[in-house]
Amino acid sequence: MSVVVANLSASDDYFRFFGLTQQFTIDLPALDQAYLAIQKEVHPDRHARGSDSEQRLAMQMATLANTAFQTLKNPVQRGLYICQLNGVDAKLETNTAMPAAFLMKQMEWRENLDEQAEDLQALEELMDEVQSSKQETLSEIAQAIDGAKNYQRAAELLRGLLFIDKFAVELDDAIAALA
């Protein structure tokens, strides 16, 4: 039995598709290995002599593998996907409510970025703080999902992580402009 057939029934759950446990803290090397095994199995060259339906199935599996892989590899996408699997929609487009302390921290970072736009060392120190905040948030998300199974809390934290990531990109651009 090929990987294609074995995994087709699990296509509604990316974790099952790759034979992984549904959790936020993921074994990235195992994900890479499972992805490569499936891609090797569904590669168009392996199905060039197959029927049209076999070729189409292989293409669908390759597309599904790519989508599933990209979703699980990215921490934000993985977290949102787990929340979705557990009936919690993060409502990213409509729900932008954040705790006051988080918003204050964002405003402080923005002010620092604006005020220290020409100070490379200050911006690098700010980046260290932002990266530290990101790591803390990732740990909290892992605890909310893997520990407490609190998907509402995880969704809130994931929305915050999107803000942190967006700011980190802006800060990185500012640092690159000075370097």
JSON list of C-alpha atoms in Angstrom, two decimals:
[
{"chain": "A", "resi": 1, "resn": "MET", "atom": "CA", "xyz": [0.00, 0.00, 0.00]},
{"chain": "A", "resi": 2, "resn": "SER", "atom": "CA", "xyz": [1.48, 3.35, -0.99]},
{"chain": "A", "resi": 3, "resn": "VAL", "atom": "CA", "xyz": [1.79, 6.44, 1.16]},
{"chain": "A", "resi": 4, "resn": "VAL", "atom": "CA", "xyz": [-0.72, 8.19, -1.11]},
{"chain": "A", "resi": 5, "resn": "VAL", "atom": "CA", "xyz": [-3.47, 5.69, -0.35]},
{"chain": "A", "resi": 6, "resn": "ALA", "atom": "CA", "xyz": [-2.50, 5.34, 3.32]},
{"chain": "A", "resi": 7, "resn": "ASN", "atom": "CA", "xyz": [-2.76, 9.07, 3.94]},
{"chain": "A", "resi": 8, "resn": "LEU", "atom": "CA", "xyz": [-5.69, 10.06, 1.76]},
{"chain": "A", "resi": 9, "resn": "SER", "atom": "CA", "xyz": [-8.25, 9.29, 4.47]},
{"chain": "A", "resi": 10, "resn": "ALA", "atom": "CA", "xyz": [-6.33, 11.54, 6.88]},
{"chain": "A", "resi": 11, "resn": "SER", "atom": "CA", "xyz": [-6.40, 14.54, 4.54]},
{"chain": "A", "resi": 12, "resn": "ASP", "atom": "CA", "xyz": [-8.89, 16.33, 6.82]},
{"chain": "A", "resi": 13, "resn": "ASP", "atom": "CA", "xyz": [-6.29, 16.42, 9.61]},
{"chain": "A", "resi": 14, "resn": "TYR", "atom": "CA", "xyz": [-2.79, 17.57, 8.72]},
{"chain": "A", "resi": 15, "resn": "PHE", "atom": "CA", "xyz": [-1.31, 15.94, 11.83]},
{"chain": "A", "resi": 16, "resn": "ARG", "atom": "CA", "xyz": [-2.76, 12.51, 10.96]},
{"chain": "A", "resi": 17, "resn": "PHE", "atom": "CA", "xyz": [-1.75, 13.08, 7.34]},
{"chain": "A", "resi": 18, "resn": "PHE", "atom": "CA", "xyz": [1.89, 13.19, 8.47]},
{"chain": "A", "resi": 19, "resn": "GLY", "atom": "CA", "xyz": [1.46, 10.63, 11.25]},
{"chain": "A", "resi": 20, "resn": "LEU", "atom": "CA", "xyz": [2.09, 13.20, 14.00]},
{"chain": "A", "resi": 21, "resn": "THR", "atom": "CA", "xyz": [0.37, 13.85, 17.32]},
{"chain": "A", "resi": 22, "resn": "GLN", "atom": "CA", "xyz": [-1.88, 16.91, 17.31]},
{"chain": "A", "resi": 23, "resn": "GLN", "atom": "CA", "xyz": [0.04, 19.35, 19.48]},
{"chain": "A", "resi": 24, "resn": "PHE", "atom": "CA", "xyz": [1.62, 22.77, 19.26]},
{"chain": "A", "resi": 25, "resn": "THR", "atom": "CA", "xyz": [5.08, 21.59, 20.29]},
{"chain": "A", "resi": 26, "resn": "ILE", "atom": "CA", "xyz": [5.92, 19.68, 17.16]},
{"chain": "A", "resi": 27, "resn": "ASP", "atom": "CA", "xyz": [8.86, 17.50, 16.15]},
{"chain": "A", "resi": 28, "resn": "LEU", "atom": "CA", "xyz": [10.02, 19.54, 13.14]},
{"chain": "A", "resi": 29, "resn": "PRO", "atom": "CA", "xyz": [12.55, 16.92, 11.90]},
{"chain": "A", "resi": 30, "resn": "ALA", "atom": "CA", "xyz": [9.76, 14.28, 11.96]},
{"chain": "A", "resi": 31, "resn": "LEU", "atom": "CA", "xyz": [7.51, 16.69, 10.03]},
{"chain": "A", "resi": 32, "resn": "ASP", "atom": "CA", "xyz": [10.27, 17.27, 7.45]},
{"chain": "A", "resi": 33, "resn": "GLN", "atom": "CA", "xyz": [10.85, 13.53, 7.13]},
{"chain": "A", "resi": 34, "resn": "ALA", "atom": "CA", "xyz": [7.14, 12.71, 6.70]},
{"chain": "A", "resi": 35, "resn": "TYR", "atom": "CA", "xyz": [6.75, 15.51, 4.16]},
{"chain": "A", "resi": 36, "resn": "LEU", "atom": "CA", "xyz": [9.72, 14.34, 2.09]},
{"chain": "A", "resi": 37, "resn": "ALA", "atom": "CA", "xyz": [8.46, 10.74, 2.17]},
{"chain": "A", "resi": 38, "resn": "ILE", "atom": "CA", "xyz": [5.05, 11.79, 0.85]},
{"chain": "A", "resi": 39, "resn": "GLN", "atom": "CA", "xyz": [6.54, 14.12, -1.78]},
{"chain": "A", "resi": 40, "resn": "LYS", "atom": "CA", "xyz": [8.77, 11.28, -2.99]},
{"chain": "A", "resi": 41, "resn": "GLU", "atom": "CA", "xyz": [5.73, 9.00, -3.21]},
{"chain": "A", "resi": 42, "resn": "VAL", "atom": "CA", "xyz": [3.55, 11.46, -5.13]},
{"chain": "A", "resi": 43, "resn": "HIS", "atom": "CA", "xyz": [6.25, 12.94, -7.38]},
{"chain": "A", "resi": 44, "resn": "PRO", "atom": "CA", "xyz": [4.90, 13.33, -10.94]},
{"chain": "A", "resi": 45, "resn": "ASP", "atom": "CA", "xyz": [7.75, 11.22, -12.38]},
{"chain": "A", "resi": 46, "resn": "ARG", "atom": "CA", "xyz": [6.53, 8.22, -10.37]},
{"chain": "A", "resi": 47, "resn": "HIS", "atom": "CA", "xyz": [3.06, 8.54, -11.89]},
{"chain": "A", "resi": 48, "resn": "ALA", "atom": "CA", "xyz": [3.94, 9.58, -15.45]},
{"chain": "A", "resi": 49, "resn": "ARG", "atom": "CA", "xyz": [2.76, 6.22, -16.82]},
{"chain": "A", "resi": 50, "resn": "GLY", "atom": "CA", "xyz": [-0.30, 6.05, -14.57]},
{"chain": "A", "resi": 51, "resn": "SER", "atom": "CA", "xyz": [-3.86, 6.71, -15.60]},
{"chain": "A", "resi": 52, "resn": "ASP", "atom": "CA", "xyz": [-5.21, 10.24, -15.66]},
{"chain": "A", "resi": 53, "resn": "SER", "atom": "CA", "xyz": [-6.97, 9.63, -12.34]},
{"chain": "A", "resi": 54, "resn": "GLU", "atom": "CA", "xyz": [-3.75, 8.30, -10.75]},
{"chain": "A", "resi": 55, "resn": "GLN", "atom": "CA", "xyz": [-1.84, 11.34, -12.00]},
{"chain": "A", "resi": 56, "resn": "ARG", "atom": "CA", "xyz": [-4.58, 13.66, -10.74]},
{"chain": "A", "resi": 57, "resn": "LEU", "atom": "CA", "xyz": [-4.62, 11.94, -7.32]},
{"chain": "A", "resi": 58, "resn": "ALA", "atom": "CA", "xyz": [-0.82, 12.24, -7.07]},
{"chain": "A", "resi": 59, "resn": "MET", "atom": "CA", "xyz": [-1.05, 15.96, -7.92]},
{"chain": "A", "resi": 60, "resn": "GLN", "atom": "CA", "xyz": [-3.80, 16.48, -5.32]},
{"chain": "A", "resi": 61, "resn": "MET", "atom": "CA", "xyz": [-1.72, 14.68, -2.70]},
{"chain": "A", "resi": 62, "resn": "ALA", "atom": "CA", "xyz": [1.36, 16.75, -3.55]},
{"chain": "A", "resi": 63, "resn": "THR", "atom": "CA", "xyz": [-0.69, 19.95, -3.23]},
{"chain": "A", "resi": 64, "resn": "LEU", "atom": "CA", "xyz": [-2.22, 18.77, 0.05]},
{"chain": "A", "resi": 65, "resn": "ALA", "atom": "CA", "xyz": [1.22, 17.81, 1.38]},
{"chain": "A", "resi": 66, "resn": "ASN", "atom": "CA", "xyz": [2.56, 21.29, 0.55]},
{"chain": "A", "resi": 67, "resn": "THR", "atom": "CA", "xyz": [-0.37, 23.05, 2.21]},
{"chain": "A", "resi": 68, "resn": "ALA", "atom": "CA", "xyz": [-0.26, 20.81, 5.28]},
{"chain": "A", "resi": 69, "resn": "PHE", "atom": "CA", "xyz": [3.52, 21.16, 5.59]},
{"chain": "A", "resi": 70, "resn": "GLN", "atom": "CA", "xyz": [3.47, 24.97, 5.35]},
{"chain": "A", "resi": 71, "resn": "THR", "atom": "CA", "xyz": [0.65, 25.14, 7.91]},
{"chain": "A", "resi": 72, "resn": "LEU", "atom": "CA", "xyz": [2.33, 22.89, 10.47]},
{"chain": "A", "resi": 73, "resn": "LYS", "atom": "CA", "xyz": [5.83, 24.30, 10.01]},
{"chain": "A", "resi": 74, "resn": "ASN", "atom": "CA", "xyz": [4.77, 27.88, 10.87]},
{"chain": "A", "resi": 75, "resn": "PRO", "atom": "CA", "xyz": [4.01, 28.28, 14.62]},
{"chain": "A", "resi": 76, "resn": "VAL", "atom": "CA", "xyz": [1.25, 30.85, 14.12]},
{"chain": "A", "resi": 77, "resn": "GLN", "atom": "CA", "xyz": [-0.44, 28.86, 11.34]},
{"chain": "A", "resi": 78, "resn": "ARG", "atom": "CA", "xyz": [-0.03, 25.62, 13.32]},
{"chain": "A", "resi": 79, "resn": "GLY", "atom": "CA", "xyz": [-1.61, 27.17, 16.41]},
{"chain": "A", "resi": 80, "resn": "LEU", "atom": "CA", "xyz": [-4.50, 28.66, 14.46]},
{"chain": "A", "resi": 81, "resn": "TYR", "atom": "CA", "xyz": [-5.04, 25.31, 12.73]},
{"chain": "A", "resi": 82, "resn": "ILE", "atom": "CA", "xyz": [-5.14, 23.44, 16.07]},
{"chain": "A", "resi": 83, "resn": "CYS", "atom": "CA", "xyz": [-7.64, 25.97, 17.42]},
{"chain": "A", "resi": 84, "resn": "GLN", "atom": "CA", "xyz": [-9.75, 25.51, 14.29]},
{"chain": "A", "resi": 85, "resn": "LEU", "atom": "CA", "xyz": [-9.61, 21.69, 14.63]},
{"chain": "A", "resi": 86, "resn": "ASN", "atom": "CA", "xyz": [-10.93, 22.16, 18.16]},
{"chain": "A", "resi": 87, "resn": "GLY", "atom": "CA", "xyz": [-13.79, 24.43, 17.17]},
{"chain": "A", "resi": 88, "resn": "VAL", "atom": "CA", "xyz": [-12.20, 27.80, 17.99]},
{"chain": "A", "resi": 89, "resn": "ASP", "atom": "CA", "xyz": [-11.99, 30.41, 15.25]},
{"chain": "A", "resi": 90, "resn": "ALA", "atom": "CA", "xyz": [-9.43, 33.09, 16.13]},
{"chain": "A", "resi": 91, "resn": "LYS", "atom": "CA", "xyz": [-11.49, 35.61, 14.09]},
{"chain": "A", "resi": 92, "resn": "LEU", "atom": "CA", "xyz": [-8.33, 37.41, 13.02]},
{"chain": "A", "resi": 93, "resn": "GLU", "atom": "CA", "xyz": [-10.19, 39.75, 10.67]},
{"chain": "A", "resi": 94, "resn": "THR", "atom": "CA", "xyz": [-12.76, 40.96, 13.20]},
{"chain": "A", "resi": 95, "resn": "ASN", "atom": "CA", "xyz": [-11.34, 40.39, 16.67]},
{"chain": "A", "resi": 96, "resn": "THR", "atom": "CA", "xyz": [-8.46, 42.73, 17.36]},
{"chain": "A", "resi": 97, "resn": "ALA", "atom": "CA", "xyz": [-9.12, 43.09, 21.09]},
{"chain": "A", "resi": 98, "resn": "MET", "atom": "CA", "xyz": [-5.94, 42.78, 23.12]},
{"chain": "A", "resi": 99, "resn": "PRO", "atom": "CA", "xyz": [-5.20, 43.04, 26.84]},
{"chain": "A", "resi": 100, "resn": "ALA", "atom": "CA", "xyz": [-4.31, 46.58, 27.93]},
{"chain": "A", "resi": 101, "resn": "ALA", "atom": "CA", "xyz": [-0.83, 45.55, 29.12]},
{"chain": "A", "resi": 102, "resn": "PHE", "atom": "CA", "xyz": [-0.08, 44.02, 25.73]},
{"chain": "A", "resi": 103, "resn": "LEU", "atom": "CA", "xyz": [-1.24, 47.15, 23.91]},
{"chain": "A", "resi": 104, "resn": "MET", "atom": "CA", "xyz": [0.87, 49.34, 26.20]},
{"chain": "A", "resi": 105, "resn": "LYS", "atom": "CA", "xyz": [3.94, 47.21, 25.42]},
{"chain": "A", "resi": 106, "resn": "GLN", "atom": "CA", "xyz": [3.24, 47.53, 21.68]},
{"chain": "A", "resi": 107, "resn": "MET", "atom": "CA", "xyz": [2.96, 51.33, 22.01]},
{"chain": "A", "resi": 108, "resn": "GLU", "atom": "CA", "xyz": [6.21, 51.45, 24.00]},
{"chain": "A", "resi": 109, "resn": "TRP", "atom": "CA", "xyz": [8.01, 49.42, 21.32]},
{"chain": "A", "resi": 110, "resn": "ARG", "atom": "CA", "xyz": [6.66, 51.69, 18.57]},
{"chain": "A", "resi": 111, "resn": "GLU", "atom": "CA", "xyz": [7.79, 54.81, 20.43]},
{"chain": "A", "resi": 112, "resn": "ASN", "atom": "CA", "xyz": [11.25, 53.28, 20.92]},
{"chain": "A", "resi": 113, "resn": "LEU", "atom": "CA", "xyz": [11.44, 52.43, 17.23]},
{"chain": "A", "resi": 114, "resn": "ASP", "atom": "CA", "xyz": [10.43, 55.98, 16.25]},
{"chain": "A", "resi": 115, "resn": "GLU", "atom": "CA", "xyz": [12.69, 57.71, 18.78]},
{"chain": "A", "resi": 116, "resn": "GLN", "atom": "CA", "xyz": [15.74, 55.51, 18.18]},
{"chain": "A", "resi": 117, "resn": "ALA", "atom": "CA", "xyz": [15.41, 55.01, 14.43]},
{"chain": "A", "resi": 118, "resn": "GLU", "atom": "CA", "xyz": [19.06, 56.07, 13.90]},
{"chain": "A", "resi": 119, "resn": "ASP", "atom": "CA", "xyz": [20.55, 54.19, 16.88]},
{"chain": "A", "resi": 120, "resn": "LEU", "atom": "CA", "xyz": [21.57, 50.72, 15.70]},
{"chain": "A", "resi": 121, "resn": "GLN", "atom": "CA", "xyz": [22.55, 49.44, 19.14]},
{"chain": "A", "resi": 122, "resn": "ALA", "atom": "CA", "xyz": [19.26, 50.60, 20.68]},
{"chain": "A", "resi": 123, "resn": "LEU", "atom": "CA", "xyz": [17.30, 48.95, 17.87]},
{"chain": "A", "resi": 124, "resn": "GLU", "atom": "CA", "xyz": [19.23, 45.70, 18.30]},
{"chain": "A", "resi": 125, "resn": "GLU", "atom": "CA", "xyz": [18.48, 45.77, 22.03]},
{"chain": "A", "resi": 126, "resn": "LEU", "atom": "CA", "xyz": [14.82, 46.37, 21.23]},
{"chain": "A", "resi": 127, "resn": "MET", "atom": "CA", "xyz": [14.94, 43.38, 18.85]},
{"chain": "A", "resi": 128, "resn": "ASP", "atom": "CA", "xyz": [16.30, 41.22, 21.69]},
{"chain": "A", "resi": 129, "resn": "GLU", "atom": "CA", "xyz": [13.35, 42.31, 23.84]},
{"chain": "A", "resi": 130, "resn": "VAL", "atom": "CA", "xyz": [10.87, 41.61, 21.02]},
{"chain": "A", "resi": 131, "resn": "GLN", "atom": "CA", "xyz": [12.39, 38.17, 20.35]},
{"chain": "A", "resi": 132, "resn": "SER", "atom": "CA", "xyz": [12.26, 37.38, 24.07]},
{"chain": "A", "resi": 133, "resn": "SER", "atom": "CA", "xyz": [8.60, 38.40, 24.15]},
{"chain": "A", "resi": 134, "resn": "LYS", "atom": "CA", "xyz": [7.95, 36.18, 21.13]},
{"chain": "A", "resi": 135, "resn": "GLN", "atom": "CA", "xyz": [9.57, 33.19, 22.85]},
{"chain": "A", "resi": 136, "resn": "GLU", "atom": "CA", "xyz": [7.52, 33.80, 26.01]},
{"chain": "A", "resi": 137, "resn": "THR", "atom": "CA", "xyz": [4.34, 33.98, 23.92]},
{"chain": "A", "resi": 138, "resn": "LEU", "atom": "CA", "xyz": [5.23, 30.77, 22.08]},
{"chain": "A", "resi": 139, "resn": "SER", "atom": "CA", "xyz": [5.72, 29.04, 25.45]},
{"chain": "A", "resi": 140, "resn": "GLU", "atom": "CA", "xyz": [2.37, 30.35, 26.67]},
{"chain": "A", "resi": 141, "resn": "ILE", "atom": "CA", "xyz": [0.69, 29.10, 23.48]},
{"chain": "A", "resi": 142, "resn": "ALA", "atom": "CA", "xyz": [2.26, 25.66, 23.93]},
{"chain": "A", "resi": 143, "resn": "GLN", "atom": "CA", "xyz": [0.99, 25.59, 27.52]},
{"chain": "A", "resi": 144, "resn": "ALA", "atom": "CA", "xyz": [-2.51, 26.73, 26.47]},
{"chain": "A", "resi": 145, "resn": "ILE", "atom": "CA", "xyz": [-2.78, 24.13, 23.70]},
{"chain": "A", "resi": 146, "resn": "ASP", "atom": "CA", "xyz": [-0.69, 21.17, 24.82]},
{"chain": "A", "resi": 147, "resn": "GLY", "atom": "CA", "xyz": [-1.19, 21.59, 28.56]},
{"chain": "A", "resi": 148, "resn": "ALA", "atom": "CA", "xyz": [-4.52, 23.24, 29.36]},
{"chain": "A", "resi": 149, "resn": "LYS", "atom": "CA", "xyz": [-6.32, 22.49, 26.06]},
{"chain": "A", "resi": 150, "resn": "ASN", "atom": "CA", "xyz": [-7.56, 26.09, 26.34]},
{"chain": "A", "resi": 151, "resn": "TYR", "atom": "CA", "xyz": [-8.02, 26.95, 22.67]},
{"chain": "A", "resi": 152, "resn": "GLN", "atom": "CA", "xyz": [-9.72, 30.30, 23.37]},
{"chain": "A", "resi": 153, "resn": "ARG", "atom": "CA", "xyz": [-6.65, 31.45, 25.31]},
{"chain": "A", "resi": 154, "resn": "ALA", "atom": "CA", "xyz": [-4.40, 30.07, 22.59]},
{"chain": "A", "resi": 155, "resn": "ALA", "atom": "CA", "xyz": [-6.32, 32.06, 19.95]},
{"chain": "A", "resi": 156, "resn": "GLU", "atom": "CA", "xyz": [-5.84, 35.26, 21.98]},
{"chain": "A", "resi": 157, "resn": "LEU", "atom": "CA", "xyz": [-2.13, 34.58, 22.34]},
{"chain": "A", "resi": 158, "resn": "LEU", "atom": "CA", "xyz": [-1.82, 33.78, 18.63]},
{"chain": "A", "resi": 159, "resn": "ARG", "atom": "CA", "xyz": [-3.42, 37.13, 17.73]},
{"chain": "A", "resi": 160, "resn": "GLY", "atom": "CA", "xyz": [-0.82, 38.78, 19.96]},
{"chain": "A", "resi": 161, "resn": "LEU", "atom": "CA", "xyz": [1.96, 36.79, 18.30]},
{"chain": "A", "resi": 162, "resn": "LEU", "atom": "CA", "xyz": [0.85, 38.12, 14.91]},
{"chain": "A", "resi": 163, "resn": "PHE", "atom": "CA", "xyz": [1.30, 41.68, 16.24]},
{"chain": "A", "resi": 164, "resn": "ILE", "atom": "CA", "xyz": [4.74, 40.78, 17.62]},
{"chain": "A", "resi": 165, "resn": "ASP", "atom": "CA", "xyz": [5.81, 39.19, 14.33]},
{"chain": "A", "resi": 166, "resn": "LYS", "atom": "CA", "xyz": [4.60, 42.18, 12.32]},
{"chain": "A", "resi": 167, "resn": "PHE", "atom": "CA", "xyz": [6.49, 44.60, 14.57]},
{"chain": "A", "resi": 168, "resn": "ALA", "atom": "CA", "xyz": [9.62, 42.40, 14.41]},
{"chain": "A", "resi": 169, "resn": "VAL", "atom": "CA", "xyz": [9.57, 42.66, 10.60]},
{"chain": "A", "resi": 170, "resn": "GLU", "atom": "CA", "xyz": [9.32, 46.48, 10.79]},
{"chain": "A", "resi": 171, "resn": "LEU", "atom": "CA", "xyz": [12.12, 46.57, 13.36]},
{"chain": "A", "resi": 172, "resn": "ASP", "atom": "CA", "xyz": [14.26, 44.24, 11.25]},
{"chain": "A", "resi": 173, "resn": "ASP", "atom": "CA", "xyz": [13.76, 46.56, 8.25]},
{"chain": "A", "resi": 174, "resn": "ALA", "atom": "CA", "xyz": [14.83, 49.55, 10.37]},
{"chain": "A", "resi": 175, "resn": "ILE", "atom": "CA", "xyz": [17.96, 47.69, 11.53]},
{"chain": "A", "resi": 176, "resn": "ALA", "atom": "CA", "xyz": [18.78, 46.62, 7.96]},
{"chain": "A", "resi": 177, "resn": "ALA", "atom": "CA", "xyz": [18.47, 50.22, 6.79]},
{"chain": "A", "resi": 178, "resn": "LEU", "atom": "CA", "xyz": [21.16, 51.26, 9.29]},
{"chain": "A", "resi": 179, "resn": "ALA", "atom": "CA", "xyz": [23.50, 48.33, 8.86]}
]
